[in-house]
């Protein structure tokens, strides 16, 4: 299927190695389809083949596609685009800069020439594909000695060229400084002599290079034949291993389903479910995995799960065939591997003492010409576009950041876990739960003003206190700190990078999230995935989450790999699918996570794993046998009439509720946001423009002060956040804003004299 299309996208790519090396690697953007546009891919050019992967880590197991340059046509469209045509398919690639594009073009042309030459050499040879004999090895050694001698000649010529080039440069410098015409003639003569020497040496260098190249090409055919033979043998072996793995799994499945099973174990309860192969929810068949249509179809998991019966689990634990988690000190049996629901929807033990509000004024129905506003915004940074409140919801970005705590009870239960792997499962569920409310939330939160804060004090109800502060305006960055009396602390600094592309809006949260449990000292770190708002101009707005999350416990080095699969019209997978694997510090998998980011996440303990081989395209499957999945997290139902209240969750409805004693810079006191919540949108737009202009005036004053300090030779301190300070993290080595203390003490004293007047 042809992957043709045109569009505009730009992003930085990792600088690949020099184009002269045998292997050339780097990031490029690959056109996928009109729904998703350009997607970032890791490209590897080696042995005349251009392969691409979603991430660098996939190079070890999953190749997303390969282009044979020997039969490909290389073309360019504009300053940064590369077009490859091969076998009836067209690939549109985009580099970050014109220089980067030119490096790739040079590397591709060289690789294509080598591939064509190799193919011609192989077509001329009809010898046997056998290892070299002793005489062949002797001939190769003799050839290598000659090549070494020629290489020494090249090195000598190179030294002479450098020597004569330096002398020529000195002569030219002297020539430029001359003033007397008589001396000029003598110097010019000397320059001509040195130029002649330089030309003679260069010709010798070129001839030596030609001899070296001819000799290398003459003796390269046998080496290429031997290499091709080894490649074919390896491919054949990998395909054989994959077939054996599938047959092994089929035999195990047939053995478990045999009638003798019930006769040999009459006391074991059996059902149709036991012993049957159970793939993850929404996972396609093997045939679907081998069919590649668009990049969206390339996001299948690299594993298959098989639910084992209780008897099978006991047999596996007694044998040495299991390669998974038999060495755990704890055991999750059918009844006790985890509680049926990690976040009890009833929440009887967490009933709040204070009655919070359960609704906000209904959203007014204002019509707006969207295209007239957005057509002049294509390609601009979203935070720099003046937007009317019609596109907003009556919450700030600081309040949206606080919404991550909606399922805080997951962390409360994680703090009570004795097993760090079980704790990792709960932390992973918490990281997914923060996206649960975004599925219908297509409106944009207010951009916080510099110095704006937001507190959420739930110490009496739920045992935690949360504080956010906008620490930078360009780029917009917010710092967040939460401390809980139930045994955990969470902090993060998030910078939002967003781009409007005409068809969709990409929102890329940058920055790490840290979570530390007090009793065990386990320190978890992860980052958020990319959010995409589709149908900006035409159609109904909808949001998708895509990308990978790696959660690392820096104390134990255990990891969890979560994959958010992007939505595709051509995929038969369930929408908004999330899969993951929890592994120990040795990389051994112990738990499988599956579900959707808008509904629920389940975990299943692995009792056995078997690795399949790689196919012709490098794809690989790992087959996991697990216990029955248990529910980790389930989304709370939305409040009644949520569709008329911006699809706010129960927590979101309370975030902007007026509260006594909060800081003077708190988002609850922001006038334009309050007017919008009350339905007075025209007044809110006017107030929003006033606040933004006030902030610009303050920024211009700071820039003038910095300029004056520079002219006077003084050091200008610049803006400093009130409650957060920069500090280097001892675990990750990154420098970010962390809470320095003092806020809750100031609130207790009701002393806000240090706060700026931002509203």
XYZ file of C-alpha atoms in Angstrom:
759
model
C 0.000 0.000 0.000
C 1.449 3.338 -0.963
C 2.150 5.735 1.872
C 1.931 8.923 -0.120
C 0.909 12.268 1.210
C 2.025 15.765 1.838
C 2.046 17.879 4.955
C 4.218 20.050 7.089
C 5.935 19.063 10.272
C 9.164 19.982 11.915
C 11.068 18.803 14.937
C 14.621 18.268 15.953
C 16.322 15.029 14.994
C 19.232 13.369 16.680
C 22.420 14.134 14.815
C 23.523 10.879 13.172
C 27.108 9.799 12.726
C 29.242 10.980 9.883
C 27.962 10.026 6.474
C 31.124 8.133 5.656
C 30.563 5.409 8.239
C 29.187 1.974 7.318
C 26.108 2.431 9.496
C 24.110 5.671 9.533
C 21.470 6.288 12.217
C 19.215 9.121 13.264
C 15.694 10.472 13.758
C 13.525 11.368 10.766
C 9.830 12.087 10.384
C 7.950 9.570 8.221
C 4.633 10.322 6.555
C 2.052 7.772 7.672
C -1.413 8.879 6.546
C -3.703 11.897 6.444
C -5.041 11.130 9.908
C -1.695 11.105 11.704
C 0.587 13.011 9.356
C 4.320 12.761 10.022
C 5.466 10.474 12.828
C 8.953 10.385 14.393
C 10.909 7.231 13.569
C 14.432 5.980 14.250
C 16.119 5.140 10.910
C 19.144 2.867 10.485
C 21.041 2.672 7.181
C 23.231 -0.429 6.937
C 24.369 -2.767 4.141
C 22.200 -1.078 1.537
C 19.035 -1.428 3.640
C 17.179 1.465 5.271
C 15.208 0.182 8.275
C 13.021 2.173 10.637
C 11.768 1.693 14.190
C 9.462 3.563 16.556
C 12.223 3.866 19.177
C 15.900 3.024 19.452
C 15.043 0.236 21.900
C 13.041 -1.544 19.195
C 16.221 -2.222 17.208
C 16.739 -5.299 19.355
C 13.458 -6.989 18.451
C 10.995 -5.175 16.156
C 11.708 -3.659 12.737
C 8.771 -1.587 11.411
C 9.881 -1.704 7.789
C 12.883 -2.031 5.477
C 13.683 -0.323 2.154
C 16.118 -1.959 -0.271
C 18.123 0.922 -1.702
C 19.440 -1.184 -4.593
C 16.038 -0.891 -6.286
C 14.940 2.426 -4.759
C 14.685 5.840 -6.381
C 15.875 8.760 -4.238
C 14.362 12.203 -4.763
C 13.810 15.470 -2.876
C 10.753 17.698 -2.559
C 11.749 20.820 -0.646
C 14.509 21.951 1.698
C 13.954 19.154 4.236
C 11.991 16.377 2.478
C 13.284 13.052 1.111
C 11.182 10.835 -1.174
C 12.060 7.143 -1.583
C 10.256 4.959 -4.141
C 10.745 1.196 -4.030
C 8.610 -1.735 -5.131
C 5.522 0.346 -5.877
C 5.605 2.113 -2.522
C 6.549 5.722 -1.856
C 8.025 6.870 1.454
C 7.948 10.564 2.387
C 10.577 11.460 4.979
C 11.395 14.797 6.575
C 14.579 15.992 8.298
C 14.779 18.815 10.811
C 17.102 21.015 8.728
C 18.386 21.263 5.178
C 21.883 20.330 6.364
C 20.491 17.231 8.062
C 18.596 16.317 4.877
C 21.752 16.672 2.796
C 23.664 14.342 5.132
C 21.001 11.699 4.705
C 20.895 12.162 0.906
C 24.672 11.699 0.714
C 24.567 8.591 2.895
C 21.626 7.135 0.921
C 23.302 7.707 -2.450
C 26.537 6.084 -1.274
C 24.650 3.140 0.210
C 22.624 2.731 -2.986
C 25.770 2.679 -5.131
C 27.352 0.063 -2.874
C 24.171 -2.040 -2.882
C 23.952 -1.985 -6.705
C 27.616 -2.918 -6.996
C 27.183 -5.732 -4.481
C 24.135 -7.034 -6.327
C 25.988 -7.031 -9.649
C 28.942 -8.833 -8.112
C 26.683 -11.495 -6.640
C 24.890 -12.011 -9.956
C 28.241 -12.615 -11.710
C 29.349 -15.264 -9.194
C 28.181 -18.868 -9.383
C 30.501 -20.383 -6.770
C 29.375 -22.513 -3.844
C 28.333 -20.858 -0.586
C 30.922 -22.641 1.495
C 33.422 -21.420 4.069
C 36.818 -20.471 2.755
C 39.427 -23.191 2.444
C 42.986 -22.931 3.728
C 44.197 -21.627 0.389
C 41.415 -19.044 0.417
C 42.423 -17.923 3.909
C 46.045 -17.663 2.809
C 45.005 -15.573 -0.178
C 42.909 -13.316 2.046
C 45.834 -12.800 4.424
C 48.095 -11.876 1.528
C 45.511 -9.456 0.250
C 45.196 -7.894 3.668
C 48.945 -7.289 3.792
C 48.772 -5.517 0.425
C 45.825 -3.446 1.634
C 47.771 -2.458 4.749
C 50.692 -1.400 2.577
C 48.426 0.698 0.382
C 46.883 2.232 3.491
C 50.348 3.253 4.662
C 50.917 4.933 1.298
C 47.678 6.848 1.767
C 48.765 7.937 5.228
C 52.104 9.197 3.907
C 50.414 11.151 1.134
C 48.024 12.618 3.635
C 50.902 13.868 5.788
C 52.578 15.459 2.757
C 49.346 17.162 1.743
C 48.938 18.579 5.222
C 52.551 19.816 5.263
C 52.439 21.461 1.833
C 48.966 22.846 2.496
C 50.181 24.616 5.630
C 53.169 26.065 3.756
C 50.884 27.234 0.964
C 48.610 28.913 3.458
C 51.524 30.770 5.024
C 52.687 31.973 1.616
C 49.244 33.238 0.786
C 49.094 35.106 4.092
C 52.401 36.773 3.354
C 51.234 37.681 -0.112
C 48.210 39.474 1.271
C 50.342 41.585 3.607
C 52.730 42.832 0.898
C 52.793 46.454 -0.140
C 55.891 46.653 -2.421
C 55.235 45.405 -5.988
C 58.837 44.122 -6.391
C 58.516 41.776 -3.455
C 55.175 40.689 -4.784
C 56.702 39.003 -7.808
C 59.052 36.879 -5.731
C 56.332 35.826 -3.320
C 53.969 34.954 -6.138
C 56.689 32.763 -7.635
C 57.083 30.955 -4.297
C 53.322 30.449 -4.107
C 53.280 28.933 -7.578
C 56.049 26.510 -6.657
C 54.248 25.379 -3.523
C 50.991 25.057 -5.445
C 52.775 22.830 -7.957
C 54.111 20.623 -5.161
C 50.627 20.480 -3.653
C 49.137 19.438 -7.001
C 51.709 16.698 -7.545
C 51.169 15.300 -4.052
C 47.375 15.433 -4.501
C 47.633 13.477 -7.758
C 49.743 10.853 -5.993
C 47.113 10.686 -3.253
C 44.343 10.208 -5.786
C 46.256 7.471 -7.622
C 46.967 5.650 -4.359
C 43.285 5.860 -3.456
C 42.330 4.466 -6.858
C 44.723 1.530 -6.473
C 43.371 0.867 -2.988
C 39.779 0.924 -4.207
C 40.455 -1.324 -7.204
C 42.220 -3.876 -5.038
C 39.422 -3.858 -2.458
C 36.734 -4.340 -5.114
C 38.679 -7.184 -6.760
C 38.770 -9.253 -3.569
C 35.354 -8.334 -2.145
C 33.174 -10.878 -3.981
C 34.078 -13.909 -1.893
C 33.564 -11.946 1.312
C 30.148 -10.761 0.150
C 29.143 -14.322 -0.760
C 30.156 -15.591 2.661
C 28.260 -12.756 4.378
C 25.111 -13.372 2.325
C 25.270 -17.064 3.134
C 25.464 -16.340 6.872
C 22.522 -13.939 6.621
C 20.355 -16.522 4.893
C 21.280 -19.159 7.448
C 20.438 -16.800 10.297
C 17.070 -15.868 8.776
C 16.241 -19.542 8.266
C 17.213 -20.349 11.853
C 15.107 -17.495 13.251
C 12.051 -18.582 11.277
C 12.542 -22.163 12.458
C 12.743 -21.062 16.111
C 9.551 -19.008 15.746
C 7.700 -21.975 14.254
C 8.947 -24.229 17.069
C 7.717 -21.730 19.666
C 4.248 -21.675 18.092
C 4.141 -25.483 17.870
C 5.279 -25.748 21.491
C 2.467 -23.469 22.596
C -0.090 -25.403 20.510
C 1.037 -28.702 22.021
C 0.763 -27.328 25.553
C -2.713 -26.009 24.788
C -3.789 -29.388 23.366
C -2.321 -31.235 26.335
C -4.209 -29.067 28.819
C -7.452 -29.570 26.900
C -7.047 -33.363 26.696
C -9.750 -35.502 28.398
C -7.115 -37.154 30.625
C -6.639 -33.890 32.458
C -9.870 -34.099 34.397
C -9.325 -37.800 35.134
C -5.871 -37.246 36.582
C -6.956 -34.312 38.755
C -10.610 -34.868 39.735
C -10.468 -32.473 42.661
C -9.439 -29.465 40.610
C -12.294 -27.231 39.439
C -12.341 -26.923 35.657
C -14.137 -24.695 33.231
C -14.058 -23.813 29.567
C -11.851 -20.861 30.352
C -9.065 -22.885 31.967
C -6.228 -23.881 29.692
C -7.441 -21.894 26.725
C -5.323 -19.309 25.038
C -6.352 -15.863 26.123
C -4.778 -12.946 24.293
C -4.749 -9.453 25.721
C -7.931 -7.476 25.211
C -8.159 -6.268 21.672
C -5.017 -8.017 20.453
C -5.090 -9.057 16.806
C -4.131 -12.490 15.492
C -0.673 -13.445 14.266
C -1.800 -12.957 10.689
C -2.787 -9.395 11.503
C 0.564 -8.774 13.160
C 2.385 -9.705 9.957
C 0.233 -7.439 7.785
C 1.538 -3.888 7.711
C -0.767 -1.180 6.376
C 0.001 2.095 8.122
C 2.211 3.025 11.049
C -0.877 2.864 13.223
C -0.994 -0.874 12.516
C 2.603 -1.255 13.693
C 1.805 -0.698 17.380
C 0.995 -4.287 18.332
C 2.420 -5.630 21.608
C 5.581 -7.710 21.485
C 4.030 -10.459 23.588
C 1.066 -12.845 23.842
C -0.540 -13.873 27.130
C -1.980 -17.284 27.897
C -4.110 -17.713 31.021
C -3.063 -20.874 32.855
C -5.233 -23.046 35.091
C -4.474 -23.381 38.782
C -3.116 -26.926 38.329
C -0.877 -25.805 35.498
C 0.474 -22.998 37.658
C 1.381 -25.439 40.427
C 3.118 -27.772 37.993
C 5.066 -24.914 36.465
C 6.303 -23.706 39.834
C 7.822 -27.150 40.525
C 9.697 -27.427 37.230
C 12.739 -25.678 35.864
C 11.099 -24.972 32.507
C 9.590 -21.708 33.620
C 11.691 -18.699 32.693
C 9.645 -16.089 34.459
C 8.861 -15.250 38.056
C 9.265 -18.461 40.012
C 11.744 -16.887 42.409
C 9.344 -14.399 44.004
C 9.140 -14.394 47.782
C 5.428 -13.685 47.612
C 2.718 -15.558 45.753
C -0.547 -14.293 44.328
C -2.972 -17.184 44.300
C -6.388 -16.982 42.735
C -7.973 -15.471 45.785
C -5.316 -13.200 47.167
C -3.087 -11.974 44.379
C -4.694 -8.526 44.616
C -7.927 -7.154 45.930
C -10.822 -7.206 43.415
C -10.765 -3.445 43.110
C -7.891 -1.230 44.066
C -9.991 1.904 44.147
C -13.235 1.065 45.869
C -15.835 3.190 44.125
C -17.933 3.351 47.249
C -15.081 4.986 49.159
C -16.809 4.492 52.484
C -13.617 4.839 54.480
C -12.763 8.086 52.636
C -15.974 10.057 53.102
C -15.048 13.769 53.177
C -15.880 15.705 56.297
C -16.664 18.855 54.345
C -19.471 18.945 51.808
C -17.998 19.972 48.455
C -19.981 21.352 45.554
C -21.280 18.862 42.997
C -22.019 21.129 40.019
C -20.976 24.318 38.231
C -23.141 26.615 36.049
C -23.995 25.001 32.723
C -21.784 25.892 29.787
C -23.411 28.621 27.625
C -24.103 27.789 23.986
C -22.121 30.473 22.142
C -21.512 30.148 18.402
C -18.017 30.961 17.095
C -16.346 30.980 13.687
C -13.433 28.674 14.534
C -11.648 28.885 11.181
C -11.508 32.683 11.184
C -9.467 32.523 14.400
C -7.315 29.465 13.755
C -6.251 30.021 10.130
C -3.665 32.614 11.224
C -2.298 30.403 13.997
C -0.883 27.490 11.985
C 2.678 26.678 13.017
C 2.744 29.004 16.025
C 3.398 28.073 19.642
C 0.002 27.645 21.286
C 0.986 29.554 24.423
C 1.694 32.636 22.278
C -1.695 32.715 20.530
C -4.333 35.051 22.044
C -7.346 32.768 22.452
C -10.851 33.826 23.504
C -12.363 32.016 26.471
C -14.732 30.235 24.064
C -12.014 27.590 23.664
C -11.344 27.318 27.392
C -12.766 25.514 30.362
C -13.027 27.399 33.694
C -9.893 25.776 35.141
C -6.227 26.736 34.896
C -3.403 24.456 33.844
C -2.345 24.322 37.500
C -5.745 22.909 38.410
C -5.576 20.405 35.549
C -2.199 19.316 36.888
C -3.752 18.810 40.324
C -6.401 16.555 38.755
C -3.721 13.856 38.545
C -4.551 13.210 42.219
C -8.108 12.061 41.522
C -7.105 8.439 42.156
C -4.699 9.180 45.014
C -5.955 6.118 46.888
C -3.867 4.007 44.482
C -0.771 5.569 46.029
C -2.187 5.107 49.535
C -2.484 1.374 48.871
C 0.889 1.249 47.149
C 2.478 2.710 50.285
C 1.181 -0.294 52.238
C 2.631 -2.877 49.814
C 5.439 -5.096 51.039
C 6.444 -6.093 47.509
C 8.101 -3.472 45.320
C 6.848 -5.233 42.153
C 3.262 -5.143 43.396
C 3.835 -1.511 44.305
C 5.089 -0.863 40.757
C 1.796 -2.213 39.359
C -0.161 0.307 41.438
C 2.142 3.169 40.460
C 1.672 2.235 36.797
C -2.113 2.225 37.244
C -1.861 5.664 38.865
C 0.165 7.015 35.934
C -2.532 5.795 33.513
C -5.423 7.070 35.638
C -4.352 10.692 35.137
C -5.629 10.470 31.533
C -9.071 9.102 32.428
C -10.790 12.507 32.443
C -9.238 13.691 29.148
C -11.310 11.537 26.810
C -14.115 14.160 26.668
C -12.148 17.214 27.844
C -11.427 18.947 24.522
C -11.454 22.497 25.945
C -8.202 24.300 26.735
C -7.368 25.249 30.343
C -6.301 28.812 31.120
C -2.594 29.525 30.782
C -1.430 30.487 34.293
C 0.114 33.883 34.859
C 3.714 34.007 36.051
C 3.655 33.562 39.828
C 0.115 32.139 39.864
C -0.414 29.365 42.411
C -2.996 26.737 43.253
C -3.383 24.808 46.477
C -5.530 21.770 47.199
C -5.708 21.066 50.912
C -7.299 17.659 51.518
C -5.358 16.891 54.678
C -8.422 16.175 56.821
C -10.360 14.239 54.165
C -7.660 12.263 52.346
C -4.404 13.019 54.166
C -2.585 15.044 51.476
C -1.749 18.638 50.558
C -0.943 19.819 47.038
C 0.679 23.059 45.826
C 1.347 24.251 42.253
C 3.132 27.391 41.074
C 3.770 28.798 37.600
C 7.565 29.187 37.715
C 8.138 30.292 34.096
C 6.023 31.923 31.408
C 8.102 31.461 28.230
C 8.399 28.551 28.024
C 5.395 27.898 30.287
C 6.437 25.689 33.200
C 4.645 24.688 36.388
C 6.066 23.079 39.535
C 3.926 20.746 41.635
C 4.466 19.265 45.104
C 2.232 16.868 47.039
C 2.888 15.371 50.457
C 0.651 12.747 52.036
C 0.375 11.608 55.625
C -0.288 8.128 54.251
C 3.318 7.517 53.296
C 4.216 9.156 49.964
C 5.445 12.375 48.354
C 5.009 13.371 44.701
C 6.663 16.243 42.855
C 7.020 17.283 39.232
C 7.950 20.150 36.948
C 5.969 20.134 33.706
C 6.629 22.265 30.634
C 3.913 22.143 27.976
C 5.072 22.260 24.362
C 2.203 22.469 21.872
C 1.871 22.987 18.135
C -1.175 23.625 15.967
C -0.856 21.759 12.662
C -4.089 22.744 10.941
C -5.659 19.263 11.250
C -4.689 18.490 14.819
C -3.091 19.924 17.928
C -0.164 18.130 19.581
C 0.479 18.663 23.288
C 3.844 17.384 24.532
C 4.356 17.504 28.330
C 8.074 17.774 29.085
C 9.546 16.958 32.467
C 9.737 14.080 34.921
C 7.294 13.020 37.636
C 8.867 11.828 40.899
C 7.147 9.662 43.503
C 8.799 8.517 46.732
C 7.388 6.224 49.424
C 8.488 7.127 52.933
C 8.789 3.698 54.554
C 10.615 1.805 51.800
C 12.448 4.699 50.154
C 11.343 3.479 46.714
C 11.775 6.378 44.272
C 9.787 6.153 41.016
C 10.302 8.410 38.001
C 8.298 8.586 34.756
C 7.215 11.034 32.043
C 3.900 11.739 30.345
C 2.898 10.766 26.800
C 1.813 13.028 23.939
C -1.824 14.169 23.758
C -3.342 14.924 20.357
C -6.567 16.861 19.719
C -8.024 15.870 16.352
C -10.562 17.523 14.021
C -9.583 21.064 14.991
C -11.217 22.607 11.913
C -13.869 20.143 10.704
C -15.753 17.487 12.624
C -16.162 16.637 16.271
C -13.130 17.193 18.479
C -11.605 14.092 20.023
C -8.465 13.399 22.036
C -5.975 10.570 21.770
C -2.993 9.620 23.925
C -0.029 7.867 22.321
C 3.550 6.990 23.160
C 5.525 5.033 25.730
C 5.977 5.492 29.468
C 8.928 3.975 31.283
C 8.554 3.896 35.068
C 11.812 3.259 36.913
C 12.240 2.453 40.593
C 15.663 3.990 41.150
C 16.196 2.169 44.436
C 15.612 -1.372 43.129
C 16.138 -0.684 39.375
C 12.819 -2.376 38.599
C 10.970 -1.043 35.559
C 7.547 -0.911 33.967
C 7.146 -0.343 30.220
C 3.718 1.053 29.286
C 2.576 1.479 25.690
C -0.317 3.782 24.733
C -1.445 2.613 21.298
C -2.589 5.412 18.959
C -6.073 5.147 17.527
C -6.428 3.952 13.915
C -9.452 3.475 11.702
C -7.767 0.396 10.254
C -7.006 -1.366 13.527
C -9.224 -4.014 15.087
C -7.745 -3.343 18.518
C -9.892 -1.768 21.194
C -9.622 2.024 21.203
C -7.347 3.762 23.750
C -5.509 0.539 24.483
C -2.701 0.374 27.073
C -0.367 -2.587 27.597
C 2.634 -2.976 29.852
C 5.183 -5.288 31.426
C 6.616 -5.031 34.954
C 10.151 -6.411 35.193
C 12.774 -6.765 37.914
C 16.273 -5.298 37.832
C 17.465 -8.196 35.679
C 14.862 -7.562 32.990
C 12.774 -10.612 33.937
C 9.049 -9.978 33.480
C 6.752 -10.596 36.480
C 3.430 -8.907 35.667
C 1.443 -8.039 32.554
C -0.714 -4.886 32.575
C -3.574 -4.356 30.137
C -6.615 -2.170 29.709
C -7.548 1.274 28.394
C -6.581 4.699 29.656
C -10.216 5.850 29.843
C -11.747 2.821 31.608
C -9.609 0.424 33.653
C -6.238 -1.303 34.083
C -5.766 -4.953 35.040
C -2.687 -6.915 36.098
C -1.840 -10.574 35.679
C 1.033 -12.393 37.350
C 3.360 -14.256 34.984
C 4.032 -17.893 35.829
C 5.941 -18.857 32.690
C 7.429 -17.178 29.616
C 8.802 -18.536 26.365
C 10.470 -16.433 23.705
C 9.673 -16.902 20.035
C 12.179 -16.287 17.270
C 12.365 -13.375 14.850
C 10.668 -13.655 11.487
C 11.875 -12.399 8.140
C 10.985 -8.839 9.143
C 12.643 -9.032 12.553
C 9.386 -9.228 14.528
C 9.472 -11.205 17.751
C 6.873 -12.468 20.180
C 7.205 -13.484 23.803
C 4.507 -15.834 25.073
C 3.547 -15.299 28.731
C 1.436 -17.684 30.784
C -0.343 -15.805 33.562
C -2.867 -16.158 36.318
C -6.299 -14.662 35.800
C -6.128 -10.850 35.586
C -7.102 -8.762 38.598
C -8.494 -5.244 38.540
C -6.038 -2.523 39.546
C -7.986 0.621 38.685
C -11.378 1.528 37.293
C -12.583 4.958 36.272
C -15.186 6.693 38.414
C -18.452 7.442 36.599
C -18.933 11.056 35.559
C -21.384 13.178 37.574
C -24.924 13.619 36.338
C -25.273 16.310 33.643
C -21.484 16.260 33.068
C -21.932 16.952 29.349
C -23.241 20.428 30.211
C -20.514 21.049 32.813
C -17.445 20.718 30.565
C -17.338 16.948 31.291
C -15.830 17.704 34.695
C -15.189 14.806 37.052
C -16.291 14.922 40.692
C -12.881 16.278 41.712
C -12.743 18.829 38.876
C -16.094 20.282 39.965
C -14.542 21.220 43.317
C -11.203 22.609 42.094
C -12.422 26.166 41.422
C -14.757 26.277 44.402
C -14.096 29.458 46.446
C -12.069 28.749 49.561
C -11.185 31.043 52.449
C -7.600 31.808 53.362
C -5.923 30.819 50.101
C -2.933 32.728 48.738
C -3.598 35.999 46.877
C -2.150 34.447 43.711
C -4.417 31.379 43.821
C -6.217 30.401 40.581
C -9.556 30.534 42.394
C -9.125 34.331 42.608
C -8.373 34.811 38.901
C -11.168 37.148 37.681
C -11.438 36.083 34.011
C -11.676 32.420 34.985
C -14.342 33.169 37.594
C -16.380 35.233 35.088
C -16.234 32.403 32.574
C -17.452 29.875 35.145
C -20.383 32.185 35.921
C -21.293 32.280 32.198
C -20.262 35.926 31.596
C -17.976 35.180 28.653
C -17.842 38.663 27.104
C -16.645 40.151 30.391
C -14.251 37.240 30.806
C -12.664 37.962 27.401
C -12.112 41.615 28.323
C -10.644 40.682 31.697
C -8.418 38.067 30.082
C -6.950 40.668 27.705
C -6.359 43.043 30.646
C -4.474 40.406 32.643
C -2.342 39.374 29.666
C -1.421 42.984 28.883
C -0.547 43.549 32.552
C 1.738 40.541 32.443
C 3.407 41.791 29.243
C 4.056 45.171 30.884
C 5.725 43.454 33.848
C 7.863 41.383 31.498
C 8.926 44.488 29.535
C 9.900 46.197 32.797
C 12.042 43.222 33.804
C 13.712 43.203 30.387
C 14.493 46.927 30.743
C 15.943 46.361 34.213
C 18.087 43.514 32.895
C 19.343 45.727 30.053
C 20.218 48.550 32.446
C 22.068 46.140 34.730
C 24.046 44.828 31.765
C 25.029 48.344 30.714
C 26.135 49.159 34.247
C 28.034 45.908 34.676
C 25.754 44.687 37.448
C 24.376 41.179 37.808
C 20.606 40.980 37.306
C 18.900 38.318 39.374
C 15.726 38.027 37.305
C 12.429 36.471 38.356
C 12.436 33.963 41.196
C 9.433 31.780 42.121
C 8.066 32.339 45.587
C 7.626 28.765 46.830
C 9.922 26.693 44.593
C 13.653 26.791 43.902
C 15.982 25.167 41.377
C 17.834 22.131 42.622
C 19.744 19.292 41.005
C 18.047 15.940 41.511
C 20.423 13.379 43.027
C 18.663 10.470 41.299
C 18.196 11.655 37.708
C 20.864 14.361 37.627
C 18.366 16.848 36.176
C 17.916 20.383 37.469
C 14.315 21.304 38.198
C 12.119 23.299 40.562
C 11.336 21.685 43.930
C 9.300 22.915 46.859
C 11.407 24.915 49.326
C 8.757 25.141 52.060
C 6.968 27.952 53.822
C 3.611 28.011 52.044
C 1.477 26.157 54.557
C 3.126 28.034 57.438
C 2.294 31.339 55.714
C -1.295 30.170 55.244
C -1.571 29.305 58.910
C -0.373 32.819 59.792
C -2.429 34.345 56.943
C 0.672 36.334 55.978
C 0.663 36.916 52.201
C 2.640 40.175 52.186
C 5.376 38.615 50.057
C 2.971 37.761 47.199
C 2.997 39.833 43.982
C -0.148 41.524 42.665
C -0.745 39.542 39.469
C -4.527 39.887 39.204
